[in-house]
Backbone atoms as SQL, in Angstrom:
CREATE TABLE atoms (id INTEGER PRIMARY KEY, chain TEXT, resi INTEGER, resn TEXT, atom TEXT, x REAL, y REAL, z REAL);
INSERT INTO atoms VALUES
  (1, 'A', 1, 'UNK', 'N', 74.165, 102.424, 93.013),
  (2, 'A', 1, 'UNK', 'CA', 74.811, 101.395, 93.830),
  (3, 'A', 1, 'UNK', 'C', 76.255, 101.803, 94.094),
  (4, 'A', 2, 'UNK', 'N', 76.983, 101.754, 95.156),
  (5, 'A', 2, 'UNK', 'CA', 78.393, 101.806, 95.424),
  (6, 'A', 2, 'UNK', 'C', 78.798, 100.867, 96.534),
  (7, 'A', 3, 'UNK', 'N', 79.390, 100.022, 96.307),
  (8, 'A', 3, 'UNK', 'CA', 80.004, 98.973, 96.777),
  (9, 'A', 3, 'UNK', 'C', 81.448, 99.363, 96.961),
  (10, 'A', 4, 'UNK', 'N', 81.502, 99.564, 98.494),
  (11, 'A', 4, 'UNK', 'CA', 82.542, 99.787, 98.873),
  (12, 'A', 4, 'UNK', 'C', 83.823, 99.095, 99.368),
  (13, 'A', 5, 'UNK', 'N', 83.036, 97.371, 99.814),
  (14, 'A', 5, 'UNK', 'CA', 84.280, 96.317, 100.194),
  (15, 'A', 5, 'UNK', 'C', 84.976, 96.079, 99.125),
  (16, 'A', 6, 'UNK', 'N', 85.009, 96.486, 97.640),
  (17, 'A', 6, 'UNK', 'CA', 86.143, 96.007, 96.771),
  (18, 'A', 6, 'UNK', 'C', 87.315, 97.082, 97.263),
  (19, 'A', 7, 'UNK', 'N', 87.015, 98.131, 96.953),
  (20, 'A', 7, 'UNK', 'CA', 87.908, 99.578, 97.445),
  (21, 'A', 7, 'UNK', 'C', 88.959, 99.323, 98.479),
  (22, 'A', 8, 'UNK', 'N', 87.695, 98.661, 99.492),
  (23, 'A', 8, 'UNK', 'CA', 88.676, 98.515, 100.920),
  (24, 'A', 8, 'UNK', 'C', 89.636, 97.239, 101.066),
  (25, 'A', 9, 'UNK', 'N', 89.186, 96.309, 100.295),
  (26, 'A', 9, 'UNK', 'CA', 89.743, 95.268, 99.785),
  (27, 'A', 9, 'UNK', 'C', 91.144, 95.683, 99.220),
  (28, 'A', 10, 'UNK', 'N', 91.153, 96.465, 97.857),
  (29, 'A', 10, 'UNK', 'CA', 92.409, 96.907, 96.953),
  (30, 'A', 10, 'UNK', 'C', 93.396, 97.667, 97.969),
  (31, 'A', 11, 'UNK', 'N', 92.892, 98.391, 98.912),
  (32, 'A', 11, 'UNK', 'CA', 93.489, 99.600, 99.507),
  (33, 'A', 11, 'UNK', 'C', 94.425, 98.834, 100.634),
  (34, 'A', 12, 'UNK', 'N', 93.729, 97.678, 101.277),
  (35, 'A', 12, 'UNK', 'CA', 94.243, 96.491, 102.282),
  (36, 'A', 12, 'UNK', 'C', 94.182, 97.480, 103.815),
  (37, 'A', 13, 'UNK', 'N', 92.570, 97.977, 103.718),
  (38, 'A', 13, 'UNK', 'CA', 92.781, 98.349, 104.598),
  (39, 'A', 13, 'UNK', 'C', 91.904, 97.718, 105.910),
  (40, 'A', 14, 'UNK', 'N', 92.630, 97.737, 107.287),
  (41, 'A', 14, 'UNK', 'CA', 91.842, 97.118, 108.413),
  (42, 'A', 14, 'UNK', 'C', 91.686, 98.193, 109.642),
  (43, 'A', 15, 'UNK', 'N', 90.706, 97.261, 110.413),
  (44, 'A', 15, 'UNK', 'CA', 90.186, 98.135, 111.118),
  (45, 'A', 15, 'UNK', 'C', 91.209, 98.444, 111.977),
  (46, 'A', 16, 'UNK', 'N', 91.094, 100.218, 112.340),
  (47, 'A', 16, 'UNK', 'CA', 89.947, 101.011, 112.341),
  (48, 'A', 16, 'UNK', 'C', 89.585, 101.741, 111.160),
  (49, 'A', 17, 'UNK', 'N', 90.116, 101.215, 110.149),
  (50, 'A', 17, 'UNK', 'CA', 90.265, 102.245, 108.981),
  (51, 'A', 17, 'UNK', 'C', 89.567, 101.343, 108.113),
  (52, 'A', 18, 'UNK', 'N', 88.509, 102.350, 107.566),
  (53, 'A', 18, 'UNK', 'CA', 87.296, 101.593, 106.380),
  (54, 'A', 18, 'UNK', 'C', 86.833, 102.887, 105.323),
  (55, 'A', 19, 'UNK', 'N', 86.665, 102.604, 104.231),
  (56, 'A', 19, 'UNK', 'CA', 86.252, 103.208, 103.106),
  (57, 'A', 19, 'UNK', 'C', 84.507, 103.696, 103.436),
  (58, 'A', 20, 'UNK', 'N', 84.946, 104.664, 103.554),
  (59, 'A', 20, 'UNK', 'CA', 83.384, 106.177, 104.105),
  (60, 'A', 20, 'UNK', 'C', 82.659, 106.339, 102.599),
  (61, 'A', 21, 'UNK', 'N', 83.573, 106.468, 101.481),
  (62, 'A', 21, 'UNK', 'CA', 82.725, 106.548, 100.097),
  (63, 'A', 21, 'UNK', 'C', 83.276, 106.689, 98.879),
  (64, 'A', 22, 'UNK', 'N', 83.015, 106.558, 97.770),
  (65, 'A', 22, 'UNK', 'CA', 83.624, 106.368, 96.674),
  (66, 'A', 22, 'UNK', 'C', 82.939, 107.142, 95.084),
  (67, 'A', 23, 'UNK', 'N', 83.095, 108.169, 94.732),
  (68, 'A', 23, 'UNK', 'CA', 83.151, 108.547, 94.055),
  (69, 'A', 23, 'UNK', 'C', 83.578, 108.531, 92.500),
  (70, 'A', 24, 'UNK', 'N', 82.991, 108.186, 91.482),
  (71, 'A', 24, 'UNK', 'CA', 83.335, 108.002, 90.124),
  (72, 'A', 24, 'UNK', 'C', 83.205, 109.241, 89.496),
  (73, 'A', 25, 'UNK', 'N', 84.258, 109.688, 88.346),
  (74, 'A', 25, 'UNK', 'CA', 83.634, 110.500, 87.416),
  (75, 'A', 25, 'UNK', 'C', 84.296, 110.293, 85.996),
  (76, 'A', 26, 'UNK', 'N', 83.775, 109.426, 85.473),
  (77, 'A', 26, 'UNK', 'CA', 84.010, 109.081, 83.785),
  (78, 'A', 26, 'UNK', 'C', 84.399, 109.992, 83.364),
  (79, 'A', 27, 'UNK', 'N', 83.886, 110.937, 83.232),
  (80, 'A', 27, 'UNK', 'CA', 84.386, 112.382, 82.470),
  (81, 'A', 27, 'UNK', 'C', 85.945, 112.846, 82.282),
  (82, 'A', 28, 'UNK', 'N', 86.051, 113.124, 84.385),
  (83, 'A', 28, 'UNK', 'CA', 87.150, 113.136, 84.261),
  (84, 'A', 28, 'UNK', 'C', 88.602, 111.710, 84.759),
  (85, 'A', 29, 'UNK', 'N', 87.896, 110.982, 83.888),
  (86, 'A', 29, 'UNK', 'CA', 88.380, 109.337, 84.319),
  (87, 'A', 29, 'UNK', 'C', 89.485, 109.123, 85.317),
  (88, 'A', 30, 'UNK', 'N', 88.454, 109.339, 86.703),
  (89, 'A', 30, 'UNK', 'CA', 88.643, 109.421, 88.182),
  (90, 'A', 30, 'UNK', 'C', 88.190, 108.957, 89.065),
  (91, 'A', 31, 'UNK', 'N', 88.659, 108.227, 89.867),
  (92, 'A', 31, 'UNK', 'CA', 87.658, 107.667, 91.392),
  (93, 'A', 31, 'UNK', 'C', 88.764, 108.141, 92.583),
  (94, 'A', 32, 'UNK', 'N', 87.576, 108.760, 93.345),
  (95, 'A', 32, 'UNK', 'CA', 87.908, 109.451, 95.027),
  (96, 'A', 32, 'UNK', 'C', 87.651, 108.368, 95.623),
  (97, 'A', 33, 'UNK', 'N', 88.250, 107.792, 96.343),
  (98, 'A', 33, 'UNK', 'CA', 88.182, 107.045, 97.395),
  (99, 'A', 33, 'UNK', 'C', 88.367, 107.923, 99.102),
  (100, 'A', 34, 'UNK', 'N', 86.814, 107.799, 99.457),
  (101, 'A', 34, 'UNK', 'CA', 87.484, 108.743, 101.084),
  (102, 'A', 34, 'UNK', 'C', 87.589, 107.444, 102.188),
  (103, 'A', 35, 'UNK', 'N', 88.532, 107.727, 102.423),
  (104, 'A', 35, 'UNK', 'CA', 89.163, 107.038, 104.124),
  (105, 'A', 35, 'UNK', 'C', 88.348, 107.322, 105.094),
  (106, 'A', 36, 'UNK', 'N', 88.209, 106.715, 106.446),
  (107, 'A', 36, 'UNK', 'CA', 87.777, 107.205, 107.932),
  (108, 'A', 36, 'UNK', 'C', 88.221, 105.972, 108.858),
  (109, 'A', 37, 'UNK', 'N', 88.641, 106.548, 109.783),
  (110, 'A', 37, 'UNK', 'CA', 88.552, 106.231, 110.991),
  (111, 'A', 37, 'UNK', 'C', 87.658, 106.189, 112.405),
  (112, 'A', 38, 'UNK', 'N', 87.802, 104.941, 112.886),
  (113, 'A', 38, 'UNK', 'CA', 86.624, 105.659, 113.702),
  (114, 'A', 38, 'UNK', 'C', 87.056, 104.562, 115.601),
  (115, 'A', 39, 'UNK', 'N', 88.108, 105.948, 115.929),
  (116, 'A', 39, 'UNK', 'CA', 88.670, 105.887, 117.274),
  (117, 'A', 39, 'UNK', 'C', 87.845, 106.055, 118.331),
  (118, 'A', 40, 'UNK', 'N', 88.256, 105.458, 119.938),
  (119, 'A', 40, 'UNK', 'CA', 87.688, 105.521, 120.903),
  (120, 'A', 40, 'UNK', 'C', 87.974, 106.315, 121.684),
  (121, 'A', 41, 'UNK', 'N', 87.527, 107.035, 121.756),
  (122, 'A', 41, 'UNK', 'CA', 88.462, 108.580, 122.973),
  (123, 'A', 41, 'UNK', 'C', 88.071, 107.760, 124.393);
């Protein structure tokens, strides 16, 4: 499961900009958060 509206929530981010994916790694007690945009040419 990865639930991404908390992320985008913490980050305060709005459109056009939304959280693409989120990555955990306990190990190395870390989370990737990736960004995207998504413009209209």
């Amino acid at each position: 499961m990865q639930d991404i509206e908390p992320y985008q929530h913490i980050l305060g981010l709005k459109s056009p900009w939304s959280v693409d994916r989120v990555q955990l790694s306990v190990e190395e007690e870390q989370i990737d958060v990736f960004v995207s945009a998504g413009w209209r040419c």
